[in-house]
Coordinates of C-alpha atoms in Angstrom, one line a residue:
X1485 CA 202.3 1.4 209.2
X1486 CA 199.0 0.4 207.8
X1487 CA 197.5 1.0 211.0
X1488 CA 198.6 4.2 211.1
X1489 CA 197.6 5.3 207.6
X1490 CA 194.1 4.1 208.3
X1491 CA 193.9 6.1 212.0
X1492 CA 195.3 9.2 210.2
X1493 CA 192.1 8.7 207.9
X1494 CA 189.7 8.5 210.5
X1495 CA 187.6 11.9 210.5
X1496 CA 187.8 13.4 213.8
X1497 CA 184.8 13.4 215.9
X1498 CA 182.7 16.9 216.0
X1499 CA 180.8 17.9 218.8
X1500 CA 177.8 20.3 217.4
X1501 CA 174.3 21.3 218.0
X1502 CA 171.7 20.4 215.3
X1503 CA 170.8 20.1 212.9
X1504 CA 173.4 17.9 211.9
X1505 CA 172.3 17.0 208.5
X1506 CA 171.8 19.2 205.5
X1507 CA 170.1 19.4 202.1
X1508 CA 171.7 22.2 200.7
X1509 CA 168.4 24.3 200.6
X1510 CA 169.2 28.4 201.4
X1511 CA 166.7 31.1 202.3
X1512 CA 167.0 32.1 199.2
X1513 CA 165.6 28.8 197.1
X1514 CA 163.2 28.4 199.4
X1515 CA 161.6 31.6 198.4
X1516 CA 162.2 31.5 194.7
X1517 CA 160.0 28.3 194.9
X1518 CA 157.4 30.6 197.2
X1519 CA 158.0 33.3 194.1
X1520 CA 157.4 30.4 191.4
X1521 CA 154.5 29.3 193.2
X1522 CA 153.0 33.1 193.5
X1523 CA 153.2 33.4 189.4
X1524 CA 149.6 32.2 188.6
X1525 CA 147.8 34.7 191.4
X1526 CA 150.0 37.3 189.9
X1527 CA 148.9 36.9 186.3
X1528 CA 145.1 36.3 187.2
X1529 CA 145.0 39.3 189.3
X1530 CA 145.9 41.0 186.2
X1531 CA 143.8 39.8 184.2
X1532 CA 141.0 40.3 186.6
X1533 CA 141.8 43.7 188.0
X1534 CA 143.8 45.2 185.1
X1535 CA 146.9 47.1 185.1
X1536 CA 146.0 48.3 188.3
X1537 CA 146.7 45.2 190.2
X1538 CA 150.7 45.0 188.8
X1539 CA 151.0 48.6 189.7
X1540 CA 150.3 48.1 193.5
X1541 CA 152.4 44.9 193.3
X1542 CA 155.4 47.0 191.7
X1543 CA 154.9 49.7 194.3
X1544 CA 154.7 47.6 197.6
X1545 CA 157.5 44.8 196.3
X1546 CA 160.0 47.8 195.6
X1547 CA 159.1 49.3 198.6
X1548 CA 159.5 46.6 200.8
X1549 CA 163.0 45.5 199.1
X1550 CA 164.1 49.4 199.5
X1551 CA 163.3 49.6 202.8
X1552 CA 165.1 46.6 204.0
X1553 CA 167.7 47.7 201.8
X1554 CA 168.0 50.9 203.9
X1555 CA 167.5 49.2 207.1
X1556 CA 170.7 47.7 206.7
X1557 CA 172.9 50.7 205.6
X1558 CA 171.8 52.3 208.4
X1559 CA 172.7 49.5 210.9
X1560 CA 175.3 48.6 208.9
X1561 CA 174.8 45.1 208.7
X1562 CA 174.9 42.6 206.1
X1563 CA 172.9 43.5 203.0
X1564 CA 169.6 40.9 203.2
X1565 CA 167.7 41.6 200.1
X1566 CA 169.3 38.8 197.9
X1567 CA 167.5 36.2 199.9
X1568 CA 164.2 37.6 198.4
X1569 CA 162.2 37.4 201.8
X1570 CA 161.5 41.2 201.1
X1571 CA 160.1 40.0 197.8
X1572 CA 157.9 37.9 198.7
X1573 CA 156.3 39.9 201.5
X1574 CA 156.0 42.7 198.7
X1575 CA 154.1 40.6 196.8
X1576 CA 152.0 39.3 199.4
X1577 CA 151.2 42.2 201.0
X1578 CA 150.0 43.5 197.8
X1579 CA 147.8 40.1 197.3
X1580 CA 146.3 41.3 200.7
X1581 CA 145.0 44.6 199.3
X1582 CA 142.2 46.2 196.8
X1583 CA 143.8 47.3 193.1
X1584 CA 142.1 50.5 194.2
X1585 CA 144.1 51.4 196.9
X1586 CA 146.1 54.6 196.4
X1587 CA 149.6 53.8 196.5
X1588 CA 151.0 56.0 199.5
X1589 CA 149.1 53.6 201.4
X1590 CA 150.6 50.5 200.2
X1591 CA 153.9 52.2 200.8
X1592 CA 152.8 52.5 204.3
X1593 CA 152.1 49.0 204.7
X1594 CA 155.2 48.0 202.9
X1595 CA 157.1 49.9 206.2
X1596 CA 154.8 48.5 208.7
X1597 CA 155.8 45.0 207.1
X1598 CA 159.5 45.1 206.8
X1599 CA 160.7 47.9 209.3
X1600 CA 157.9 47.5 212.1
X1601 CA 157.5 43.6 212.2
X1602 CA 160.7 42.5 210.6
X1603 CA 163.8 44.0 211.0
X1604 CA 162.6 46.2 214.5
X1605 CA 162.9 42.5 216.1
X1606 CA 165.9 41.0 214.5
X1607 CA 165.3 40.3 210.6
X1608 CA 164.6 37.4 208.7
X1609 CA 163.3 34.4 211.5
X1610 CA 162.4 36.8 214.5
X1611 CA 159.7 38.5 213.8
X1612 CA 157.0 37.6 215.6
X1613 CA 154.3 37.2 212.9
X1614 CA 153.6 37.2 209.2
X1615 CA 154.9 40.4 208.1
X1616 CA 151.9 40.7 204.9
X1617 CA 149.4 39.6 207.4
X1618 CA 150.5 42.7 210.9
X1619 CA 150.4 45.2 207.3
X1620 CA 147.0 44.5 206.4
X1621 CA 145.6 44.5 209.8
X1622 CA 147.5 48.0 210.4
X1623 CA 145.8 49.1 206.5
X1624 CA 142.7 47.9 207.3
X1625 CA 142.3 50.0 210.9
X1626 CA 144.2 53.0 209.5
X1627 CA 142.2 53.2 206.0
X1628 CA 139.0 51.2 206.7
X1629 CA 137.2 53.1 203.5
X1630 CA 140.4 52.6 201.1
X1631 CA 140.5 48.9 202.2
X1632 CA 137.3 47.8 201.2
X1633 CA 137.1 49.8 198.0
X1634 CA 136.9 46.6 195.9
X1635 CA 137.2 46.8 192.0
X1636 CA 134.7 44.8 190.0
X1637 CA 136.1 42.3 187.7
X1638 CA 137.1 43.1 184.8
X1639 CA 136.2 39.8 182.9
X1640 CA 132.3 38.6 182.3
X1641 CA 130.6 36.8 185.1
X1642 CA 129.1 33.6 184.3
X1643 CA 126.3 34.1 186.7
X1644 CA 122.9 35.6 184.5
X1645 CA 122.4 38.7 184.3
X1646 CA 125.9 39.9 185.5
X1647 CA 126.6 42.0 182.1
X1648 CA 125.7 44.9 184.0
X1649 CA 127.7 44.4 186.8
X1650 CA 129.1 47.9 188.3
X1651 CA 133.0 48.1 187.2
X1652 CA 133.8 50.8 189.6
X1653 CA 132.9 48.8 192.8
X1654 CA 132.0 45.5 194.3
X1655 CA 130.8 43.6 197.2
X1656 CA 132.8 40.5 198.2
X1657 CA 131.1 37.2 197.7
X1658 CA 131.0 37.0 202.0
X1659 CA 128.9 41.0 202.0
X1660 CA 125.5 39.9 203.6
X1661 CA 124.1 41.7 200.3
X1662 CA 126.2 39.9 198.1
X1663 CA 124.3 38.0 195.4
X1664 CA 125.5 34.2 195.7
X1665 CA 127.7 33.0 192.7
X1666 CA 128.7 29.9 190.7
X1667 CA 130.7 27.6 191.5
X1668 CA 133.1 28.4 188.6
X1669 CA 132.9 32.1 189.0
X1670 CA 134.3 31.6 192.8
X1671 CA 136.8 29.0 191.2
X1672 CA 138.0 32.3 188.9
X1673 CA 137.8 34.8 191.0
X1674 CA 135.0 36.7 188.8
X1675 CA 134.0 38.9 191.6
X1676 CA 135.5 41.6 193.7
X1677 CA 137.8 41.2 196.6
X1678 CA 142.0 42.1 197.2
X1679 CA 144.2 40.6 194.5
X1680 CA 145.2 37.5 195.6
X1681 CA 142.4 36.5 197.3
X1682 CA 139.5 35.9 194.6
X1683 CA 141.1 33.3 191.6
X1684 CA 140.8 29.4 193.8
X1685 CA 142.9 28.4 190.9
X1686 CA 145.0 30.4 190.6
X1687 CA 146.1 29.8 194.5
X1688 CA 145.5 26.0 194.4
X1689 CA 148.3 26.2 191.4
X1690 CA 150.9 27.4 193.3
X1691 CA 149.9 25.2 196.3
X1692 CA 150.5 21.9 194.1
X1693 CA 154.0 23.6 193.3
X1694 CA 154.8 24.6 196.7
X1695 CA 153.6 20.7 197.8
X1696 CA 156.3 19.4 194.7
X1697 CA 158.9 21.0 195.5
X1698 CA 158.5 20.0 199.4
X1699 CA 158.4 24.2 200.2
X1700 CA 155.6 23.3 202.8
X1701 CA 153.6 20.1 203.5
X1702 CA 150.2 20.1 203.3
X1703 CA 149.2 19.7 207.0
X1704 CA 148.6 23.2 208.0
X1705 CA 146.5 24.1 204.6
X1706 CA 144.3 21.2 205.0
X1707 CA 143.4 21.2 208.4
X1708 CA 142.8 25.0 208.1
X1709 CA 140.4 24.4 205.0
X1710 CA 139.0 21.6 206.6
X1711 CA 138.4 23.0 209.4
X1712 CA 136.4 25.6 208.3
X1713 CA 134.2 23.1 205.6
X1714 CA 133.0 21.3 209.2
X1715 CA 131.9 24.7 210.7
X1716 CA 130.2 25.7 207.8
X1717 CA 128.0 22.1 207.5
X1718 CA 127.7 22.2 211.3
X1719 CA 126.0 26.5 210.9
X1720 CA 124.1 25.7 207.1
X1721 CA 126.8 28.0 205.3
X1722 CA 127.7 27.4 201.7
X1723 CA 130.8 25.5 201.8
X1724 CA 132.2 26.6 198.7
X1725 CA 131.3 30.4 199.5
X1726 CA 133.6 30.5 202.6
X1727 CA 136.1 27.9 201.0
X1728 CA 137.0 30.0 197.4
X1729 CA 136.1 33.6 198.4
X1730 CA 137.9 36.0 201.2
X1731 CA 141.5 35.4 202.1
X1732 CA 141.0 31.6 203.2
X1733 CA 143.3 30.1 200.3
X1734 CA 145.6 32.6 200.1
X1735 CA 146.1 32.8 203.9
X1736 CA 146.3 29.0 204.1
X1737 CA 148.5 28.3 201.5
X1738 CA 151.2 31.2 201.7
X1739 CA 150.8 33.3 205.0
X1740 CA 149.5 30.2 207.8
X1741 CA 153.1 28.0 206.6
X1742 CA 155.2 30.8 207.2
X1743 CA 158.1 28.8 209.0
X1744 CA 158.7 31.7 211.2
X1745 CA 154.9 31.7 212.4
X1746 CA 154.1 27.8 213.0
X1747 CA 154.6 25.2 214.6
X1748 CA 157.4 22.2 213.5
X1749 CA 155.8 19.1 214.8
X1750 CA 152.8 17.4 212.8
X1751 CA 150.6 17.5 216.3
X1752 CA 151.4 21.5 216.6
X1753 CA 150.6 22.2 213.2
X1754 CA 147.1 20.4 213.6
X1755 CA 146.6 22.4 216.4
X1756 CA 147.4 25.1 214.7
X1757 CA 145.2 24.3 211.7
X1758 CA 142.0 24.1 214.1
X1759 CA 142.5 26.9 215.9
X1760 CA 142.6 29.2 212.4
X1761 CA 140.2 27.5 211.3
X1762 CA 137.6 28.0 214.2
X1763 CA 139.0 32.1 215.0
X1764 CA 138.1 32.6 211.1
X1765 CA 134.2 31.0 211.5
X1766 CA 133.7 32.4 214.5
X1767 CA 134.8 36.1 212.9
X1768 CA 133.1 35.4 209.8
X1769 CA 129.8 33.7 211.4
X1770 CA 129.3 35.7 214.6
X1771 CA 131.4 38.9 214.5
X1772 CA 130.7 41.8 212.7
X1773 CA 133.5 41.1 209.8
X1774 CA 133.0 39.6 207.0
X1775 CA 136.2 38.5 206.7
X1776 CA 138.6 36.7 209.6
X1777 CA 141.7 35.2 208.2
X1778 CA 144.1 37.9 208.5
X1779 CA 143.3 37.7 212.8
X1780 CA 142.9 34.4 212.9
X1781 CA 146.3 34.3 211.6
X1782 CA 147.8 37.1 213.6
X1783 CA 146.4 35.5 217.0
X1784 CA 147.5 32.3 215.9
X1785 CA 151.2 33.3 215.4
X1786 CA 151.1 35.2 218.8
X1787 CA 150.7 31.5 220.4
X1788 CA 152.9 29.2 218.7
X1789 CA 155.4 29.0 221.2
X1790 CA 152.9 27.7 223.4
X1791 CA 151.6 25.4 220.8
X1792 CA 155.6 24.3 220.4
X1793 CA 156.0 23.9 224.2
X1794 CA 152.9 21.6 224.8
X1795 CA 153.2 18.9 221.5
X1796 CA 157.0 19.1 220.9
X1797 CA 158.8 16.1 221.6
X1798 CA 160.1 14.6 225.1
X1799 CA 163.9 14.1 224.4
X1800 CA 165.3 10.6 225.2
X1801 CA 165.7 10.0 228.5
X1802 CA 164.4 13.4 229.7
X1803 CA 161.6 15.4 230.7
X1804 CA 158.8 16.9 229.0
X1805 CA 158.4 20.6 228.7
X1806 CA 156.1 22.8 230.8
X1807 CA 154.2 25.5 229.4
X1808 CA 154.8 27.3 232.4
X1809 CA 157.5 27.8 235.1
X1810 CA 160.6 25.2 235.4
X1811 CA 161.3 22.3 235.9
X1812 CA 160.8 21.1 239.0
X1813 CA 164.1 19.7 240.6
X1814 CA 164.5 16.4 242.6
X1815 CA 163.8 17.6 246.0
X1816 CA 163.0 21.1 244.9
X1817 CA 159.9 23.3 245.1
X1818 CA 158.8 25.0 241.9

């Protein structure tokens, strides 16, 4: 009888594909912690670009969350706005644009983001690159005058003589023409630029709270901004010119560790890391952008699964992947 009672208690065996072990983490904390983390760029683009700034981020994170809210009534699917995914691309796609930008056009890009490069292939986890990252590119071709229209700061400079500073428009710290700035100006984002991009602290903030709460690790950030401090020794450019000014931080910390659009294995992300951060110098050094994180981005999303196919892991006792064809059989020809 004993043996009985303790067979009876014996949990059944499950046959499952992984993973087989869980945390408990859900879509949804994982982006209230990328919400959390986004806080500080929020309130220093505020304080930099005014009232401005929280009116473009109110228009494109409402439009992006109504969009996908219609997107499912009309396929009649499961409503997916509670996750906040379509929140946090609202707010990042505003970080990716000017607090001058008129807001039909940041409506625009909020479609582009969620219909065209989200749900159109599948939703949350298929789309094929960062939703923010396809809007600003699409933004930036379609309204080439409206996307460069940068505000001037609205706090002092702590560079000399920048108390007559024009507050209508001004160059990014990476113009050719652009005067070169403190350190602690680039640090605070006192110069002009899209609304995320300019405050370093702000950025590096929420990277320390993305890094605590184990949201990302810090592989792809640092070989990104590493990556693009050799380059600049190796061609004589200031390091902390390219490092705290354009999108670099805000594309390294929140848009290159999208989980959809990287690798999973510490040799792919490395990879990956490199390759954003040469496509970025070599757009920034030698092409006639000034800025190159959004493509360097975009292109590096477009080969992950290669990236995936030629660093993931051999299982035990099998073969390794190919990046292209099949396997060859035992016998067989390709």
């Amino acid at each position: 009888m004993e043996h009985e009672d303790n067979v009876s208690r014996v949990r059944p065996l499950v046959l499952s594909t992984a993973p087989h072990v869980f945390d408990g983490i859900s879509t949804q904390k994982i982006m209230l912690n990328v919400l959390i983390a986004l806080v500080p760029t929020l309130a220093a683009s505020a304080v930099i670009f005014g009232w401005r700034a929280l009116l473009v981020t109110a228009a494109t994170t409402i439009a992006c969350v109504l969009f996908e809210y219609l997107w499912c009534r009309l396929r009649k699917t499961a409503q997916t706005v509670g996750d906040l995914s379509a929140v946090v691309t609202g707010l990042l796609l505003a970080f990716n644009l000017p607090s001058t930008i008129p807001l039909y056009m940041a409506v625009i890009g909020a479609f582009v983001a969620i219909v065209v490069v989200k749900e159109l292939f599948g939703g949350i986890g298929r789309n094929f690159a960062n939703p923010a990252i396809v809007a600003r590119i699409v933004l930036s071709v379609s309204f080439t005058a409206a996307m460069t229209n940068y505000a001037a700061p609205q706090i002092a400079s702590f560079a000399p003589g920048a108390a007559g500073v024009d507050a209508v428009t001004s160059a990014t710290p990476l113009a050719p023409s652009a005067p070169a700035l403190p350190f602690v100006d680039l640090l605070l984002g006192v110069h002009g630029g899209v609304l995320g991009e300019t405050c370093g602290l702000a950025i590096l903030l929420g990277l320390a709270w993305l890094l605590a709460t184990r949201t990302i690790t810090f592989t792809i950030p640092g070989v990104y901004v590493g990556t693009v401090v050799v380059m600049s020794l190796l061609t004589g450019h200031d390091v902390a010119t390219q490092v705290f000014s354009g999108g670099l931080l805000l594309g390294a910390v929140f848009m290159a560790t999208d989980y959809v659009g990287s690798p999973t294995t510490f040799k792919g992300q490395v990879v990956f890391g490199i390759g954003l951060g040469l496509i970025t110098c070599l757009i920034r050094f030698w092409g006639n952008m000034n800025e190159g994180v959004a493509y360097s981005i975009l292109l590096m999303n477009l080969v992950v699964p290669y990236i995936e196919a030629l660093t993931g892991a051999t299982p035990l006792g099998g073969q390794k992947r190919k990046l292209f064809g099949k396997k060859k059989a035992e016998g067989g020809n390709e």
